[in-house]
Amino acid sequence: MKKAKKAGVLAVVILIIAVGFLIYHYFQTWPLRFRSDFNEFFGEGNWEQVSSETNESRMYTVYHRSSSPALSGERAGTYHNWDIAFTNRYGEEELWTITDHTLKINHDKHWFLSSERYSARQALTLELMDLSLDAVGEQVKREILSGVLSEEELECLDIYISYRNGNPPPEFYSRLRKEPWFQANEITAADYLETDLYDFYLRIQAFDYRVEKLPEEKRQHLMDSLLEIERLLRNAYGSHADYEIYLGEGYRAEFTAGGSANER
């Protein structure tokens, strides 16, 4: 009888530990915890987690307590990366890496009741937004600039959506995730340029070292395309056109709703 009672107690303890581990794993694994958010953003059935890893951070530390004073002290914090594969709007498979590193750093800097502290869902939305800003740049490259620049010339450019006035506050991400256009294969540059949520603009930056490797004819063509690039962007985004372009020294352009300034 006593043995059966001890076995029952042990089974309960093991069950509690197992349940505790599963709950911890669930909350630490974003593709499980926020599956509905991933479904909304990538499309249900259009994504899968293909790998994950835990890394040590160089950006924040945690205090480790041990029964041995010699083993207690500051240690590097850890964070998780999840590789998400999905099919993009062009029918190609892409691999995006989602990380909770930003969340961990943010929580290390801001106490529990700080207005600057992210929730896990806000931090996930930030990750998805950052990746989408580059994806939108790829769309601009393919659907707008490819009409005037060769593939070789386009490879010299870094194109992405950026924003002014520093990092958005945490509540911005709560509003962003509710926008109907905030989906991986639906987002366009126009969505970011037209939104009132924050001050976004399009950034087109040429890498000087890549431009220098172009044949002289292509290099000159890239520089001479500045006005045409501006025209295409103005036609595409109308009154919401907001951009900064750098193609090389003396070949810059800026435009906002309030006016334009160019250097050639």
Tab-separated table of N, CA, C and O in Angstrom, residues 176-228:
chain	number	residue	atom	x	y	z
A	176	LEU	N	-0.322	48.154	-35.802
A	176	LEU	CA	0.121	47.670	-37.108
A	176	LEU	C	-0.411	46.282	-37.406
A	176	LEU	O	-0.873	46.003	-38.526
A	177	ARG	N	-0.356	45.377	-36.439
A	177	ARG	CA	-0.768	43.998	-36.688
A	177	ARG	C	-2.252	43.884	-37.015
A	177	ARG	O	-2.697	42.872	-37.568
A	178	LYS	N	-3.033	44.919	-36.713
A	178	LYS	CA	-4.466	44.897	-37.004
A	178	LYS	C	-4.797	45.442	-38.392
A	178	LYS	O	-5.939	45.363	-38.833
A	179	GLU	N	-3.780	46.013	-39.069
A	179	GLU	CA	-4.013	46.546	-40.405
A	179	GLU	C	-4.273	45.398	-41.376
A	179	GLU	O	-3.514	44.426	-41.423
A	180	PRO	N	-5.328	45.470	-42.189
A	180	PRO	CA	-5.653	44.351	-43.108
A	180	PRO	C	-4.572	44.102	-44.149
A	180	PRO	O	-4.473	42.984	-44.668
A	181	TRP	N	-3.756	45.107	-44.457
A	181	TRP	CA	-2.708	44.924	-45.467
A	181	TRP	C	-1.426	44.336	-44.887
A	181	TRP	O	-0.505	44.007	-45.643
A	182	PHE	N	-1.364	44.168	-43.563
A	182	PHE	CA	-0.124	43.667	-42.946
A	182	PHE	C	-0.057	42.146	-43.076
A	182	PHE	O	-0.267	41.399	-42.128
A	183	GLN	N	0.222	41.700	-44.295
A	183	GLN	CA	0.378	40.289	-44.621
A	183	GLN	C	1.562	40.163	-45.572
A	183	GLN	O	1.748	41.007	-46.455
A	184	ALA	N	2.340	39.123	-45.413
A	184	ALA	CA	3.608	38.982	-46.135
A	184	ALA	C	3.458	39.167	-47.641
A	184	ALA	O	4.288	39.822	-48.272
A	185	ASN	N	2.426	38.601	-48.223
A	185	ASN	CA	2.275	38.633	-49.681
A	185	ASN	C	1.308	39.700	-50.163
A	185	ASN	O	0.925	39.721	-51.341
A	186	GLU	N	0.894	40.592	-49.262
A	186	GLU	CA	-0.016	41.674	-49.630
A	186	GLU	C	0.625	43.048	-49.455
A	186	GLU	O	0.241	44.008	-50.120
A	187	ILE	N	1.600	43.159	-48.568
A	187	ILE	CA	2.210	44.456	-48.254
A	187	ILE	C	2.884	45.048	-49.480
A	187	ILE	O	3.595	44.355	-50.216
A	188	THR	N	2.675	46.336	-49.689
A	188	THR	CA	3.372	47.063	-50.739
A	188	THR	C	4.018	48.298	-50.132
A	188	THR	O	3.699	48.698	-49.003
A	189	ALA	N	4.898	48.925	-50.897
A	189	ALA	CA	5.507	50.176	-50.439
A	189	ALA	C	4.430	51.221	-50.204
A	189	ALA	O	4.511	52.018	-49.258
A	190	ALA	N	3.401	51.236	-51.050
A	190	ALA	CA	2.322	52.209	-50.909
A	190	ALA	C	1.638	52.085	-49.554
A	190	ALA	O	1.251	53.094	-48.949
A	191	ASP	N	1.479	50.858	-49.038
A	191	ASP	CA	0.838	50.671	-47.738
A	191	ASP	C	1.609	51.399	-46.643
A	191	ASP	O	1.011	52.064	-45.786
A	192	TYR	N	2.915	51.257	-46.668
A	192	TYR	CA	3.724	51.928	-45.650
A	192	TYR	C	3.763	53.441	-45.876
A	192	TYR	O	3.697	54.228	-44.920
A	193	LEU	N	3.863	53.871	-47.119
A	193	LEU	CA	3.951	55.305	-47.408
A	193	LEU	C	2.640	56.030	-47.112
A	193	LEU	O	2.648	57.212	-46.749
A	194	GLU	N	1.536	55.340	-47.253
A	194	GLU	CA	0.230	55.969	-47.080
A	194	GLU	C	-0.298	55.895	-45.651
A	194	GLU	O	-1.188	56.659	-45.278
A	195	THR	N	0.237	54.995	-44.831
A	195	THR	CA	-0.308	54.830	-43.492
A	195	THR	C	-0.041	56.052	-42.613
A	195	THR	O	0.984	56.730	-42.752
A	196	ASP	N	-0.968	56.308	-41.709
A	196	ASP	CA	-0.817	57.388	-40.735
A	196	ASP	C	-0.208	56.887	-39.424
A	196	ASP	O	-0.051	57.669	-38.478
A	197	LEU	N	0.112	55.598	-39.375
A	197	LEU	CA	0.618	55.024	-38.138
A	197	LEU	C	1.998	55.554	-37.774
A	197	LEU	O	2.330	55.707	-36.591
A	198	TYR	N	2.823	55.828	-38.794
A	198	TYR	CA	4.177	56.312	-38.540
A	198	TYR	C	4.713	56.943	-39.822
A	198	TYR	O	4.093	56.839	-40.883
A	199	ASP	N	5.877	57.610	-39.729
A	199	ASP	CA	6.439	58.337	-40.866
A	199	ASP	C	7.433	57.455	-41.622
A	199	ASP	O	8.628	57.440	-41.323
A	200	PHE	N	6.936	56.730	-42.621
A	200	PHE	CA	7.768	55.838	-43.424
A	200	PHE	C	8.185	56.522	-44.730
A	200	PHE	O	7.481	57.382	-45.254
A	201	TYR	N	9.329	56.105	-45.255
A	201	TYR	CA	9.771	56.581	-46.558
A	201	TYR	C	10.588	55.496	-47.242
A	201	TYR	O	11.070	54.557	-46.598
A	202	LEU	N	10.739	55.629	-48.558
A	202	LEU	CA	11.482	54.652	-49.350
A	202	LEU	C	12.938	55.088	-49.458
A	202	LEU	O	13.224	56.245	-49.786
A	203	ARG	N	13.832	54.180	-49.198
A	203	ARG	CA	15.268	54.456	-49.249
A	203	ARG	C	15.905	53.609	-50.348
A	203	ARG	O	15.775	52.387	-50.355
A	204	ILE	N	16.581	54.263	-51.286
A	204	ILE	CA	17.320	53.574	-52.349
A	204	ILE	C	18.777	53.982	-52.227
A	204	ILE	O	19.124	55.152	-52.403
A	205	GLN	N	19.623	53.041	-51.890
A	205	GLN	CA	21.025	53.308	-51.587
A	205	GLN	C	21.928	52.451	-52.460
A	205	GLN	O	21.835	51.221	-52.446
A	206	ALA	N	22.805	53.075	-53.236
A	206	ALA	CA	23.766	52.330	-54.053
A	206	ALA	C	25.007	52.029	-53.231
A	206	ALA	O	25.480	52.880	-52.469
A	207	PHE	N	25.523	50.821	-53.370
A	207	PHE	CA	26.788	50.463	-52.735
A	207	PHE	C	27.920	50.916	-53.656
A	207	PHE	O	28.053	50.406	-54.776
A	208	ASP	N	28.715	51.856	-53.190
A	208	ASP	CA	29.784	52.409	-54.041
A	208	ASP	C	30.715	51.327	-54.578
A	208	ASP	O	31.115	51.361	-55.752
A	209	TYR	N	31.053	50.353	-53.731
A	209	TYR	CA	32.008	49.327	-54.162
A	209	TYR	C	31.434	48.456	-55.266
A	209	TYR	O	32.175	47.942	-56.117
A	210	ARG	N	30.108	48.285	-55.287
A	210	ARG	CA	29.491	47.515	-56.370
A	210	ARG	C	29.402	48.349	-57.638
A	210	ARG	O	29.627	47.839	-58.744
A	211	VAL	N	29.060	49.619	-57.480
A	211	VAL	CA	28.972	50.505	-58.638
A	211	VAL	C	30.318	50.591	-59.344
A	211	VAL	O	30.399	50.597	-60.575
A	212	GLU	N	31.392	50.644	-58.564
A	212	GLU	CA	32.732	50.761	-59.140
A	212	GLU	C	33.097	49.556	-60.000
A	212	GLU	O	33.950	49.656	-60.888
A	213	LYS	N	32.462	48.408	-59.758
A	213	LYS	CA	32.763	47.205	-60.517
A	213	LYS	C	31.963	47.111	-61.821
A	213	LYS	O	32.226	46.233	-62.648
A	214	LEU	N	31.004	48.022	-61.996
A	214	LEU	CA	30.219	48.007	-63.228
A	214	LEU	C	31.070	48.482	-64.405
A	214	LEU	O	31.954	49.318	-64.238
A	215	PRO	N	30.773	47.986	-65.596
A	215	PRO	CA	31.406	48.562	-66.788
A	215	PRO	C	31.059	50.049	-66.863
A	215	PRO	O	29.982	50.471	-66.408
A	216	GLU	N	31.920	50.839	-67.431
A	216	GLU	CA	31.729	52.284	-67.484
A	216	GLU	C	30.370	52.660	-68.064
A	216	GLU	O	29.685	53.561	-67.551
A	217	GLU	N	29.954	51.983	-69.107
A	217	GLU	CA	28.679	52.302	-69.754
A	217	GLU	C	27.500	52.099	-68.805
A	217	GLU	O	26.601	52.943	-68.719
A	218	LYS	N	27.507	50.983	-68.074
A	218	LYS	CA	26.418	50.697	-67.137
A	218	LYS	C	26.481	51.633	-65.927
A	218	LYS	O	25.441	52.042	-65.389
A	219	ARG	N	27.682	51.951	-65.490
A	219	ARG	CA	27.829	52.857	-64.363
A	219	ARG	C	27.233	54.233	-64.699
A	219	ARG	O	26.500	54.819	-63.899
A	220	GLN	N	27.536	54.718	-65.883
A	220	GLN	CA	27.010	56.009	-66.299
A	220	GLN	C	25.498	55.950	-66.499
A	220	GLN	O	24.769	56.888	-66.151
A	221	HIS	N	25.026	54.811	-67.009
A	221	HIS	CA	23.579	54.661	-67.199
A	221	HIS	C	22.841	54.701	-65.870
A	221	HIS	O	21.749	55.301	-65.760
A	222	LEU	N	23.403	54.066	-64.861
A	222	LEU	CA	22.797	54.082	-63.535
A	222	LEU	C	22.673	55.516	-63.029
A	222	LEU	O	21.613	55.931	-62.541
A	223	MET	N	23.752	56.286	-63.136
A	223	MET	CA	23.734	57.673	-62.666
A	223	MET	C	22.725	58.501	-63.464
A	223	MET	O	21.981	59.314	-62.894
A	224	ASP	N	22.689	58.297	-64.767
A	224	ASP	CA	21.811	59.085	-65.623
A	224	ASP	C	20.338	58.712	-65.445
A	224	ASP	O	19.462	59.409	-65.971
A	225	SER	N	20.068	57.624	-64.708
A	225	SER	CA	18.686	57.157	-64.533
A	225	SER	C	17.994	57.810	-63.336
A	225	SER	O	16.824	57.501	-63.074
A	226	LEU	N	18.669	58.695	-62.644
A	226	LEU	CA	18.102	59.291	-61.426
A	226	LEU	C	16.753	59.960	-61.691
A	226	LEU	O	15.776	59.716	-60.977
A	227	LEU	N	16.694	60.802	-62.693
A	227	LEU	CA	15.437	61.501	-62.996
A	227	LEU	C	14.319	60.533	-63.367
A	227	LEU	O	13.167	60.703	-62.959
A	228	GLU	N	14.663	59.497	-64.124
A	228	GLU	CA	13.655	58.517	-64.525
A	228	GLU	C	13.168	57.708	-63.330
A	228	GLU	O	11.971	57.390	-63.226
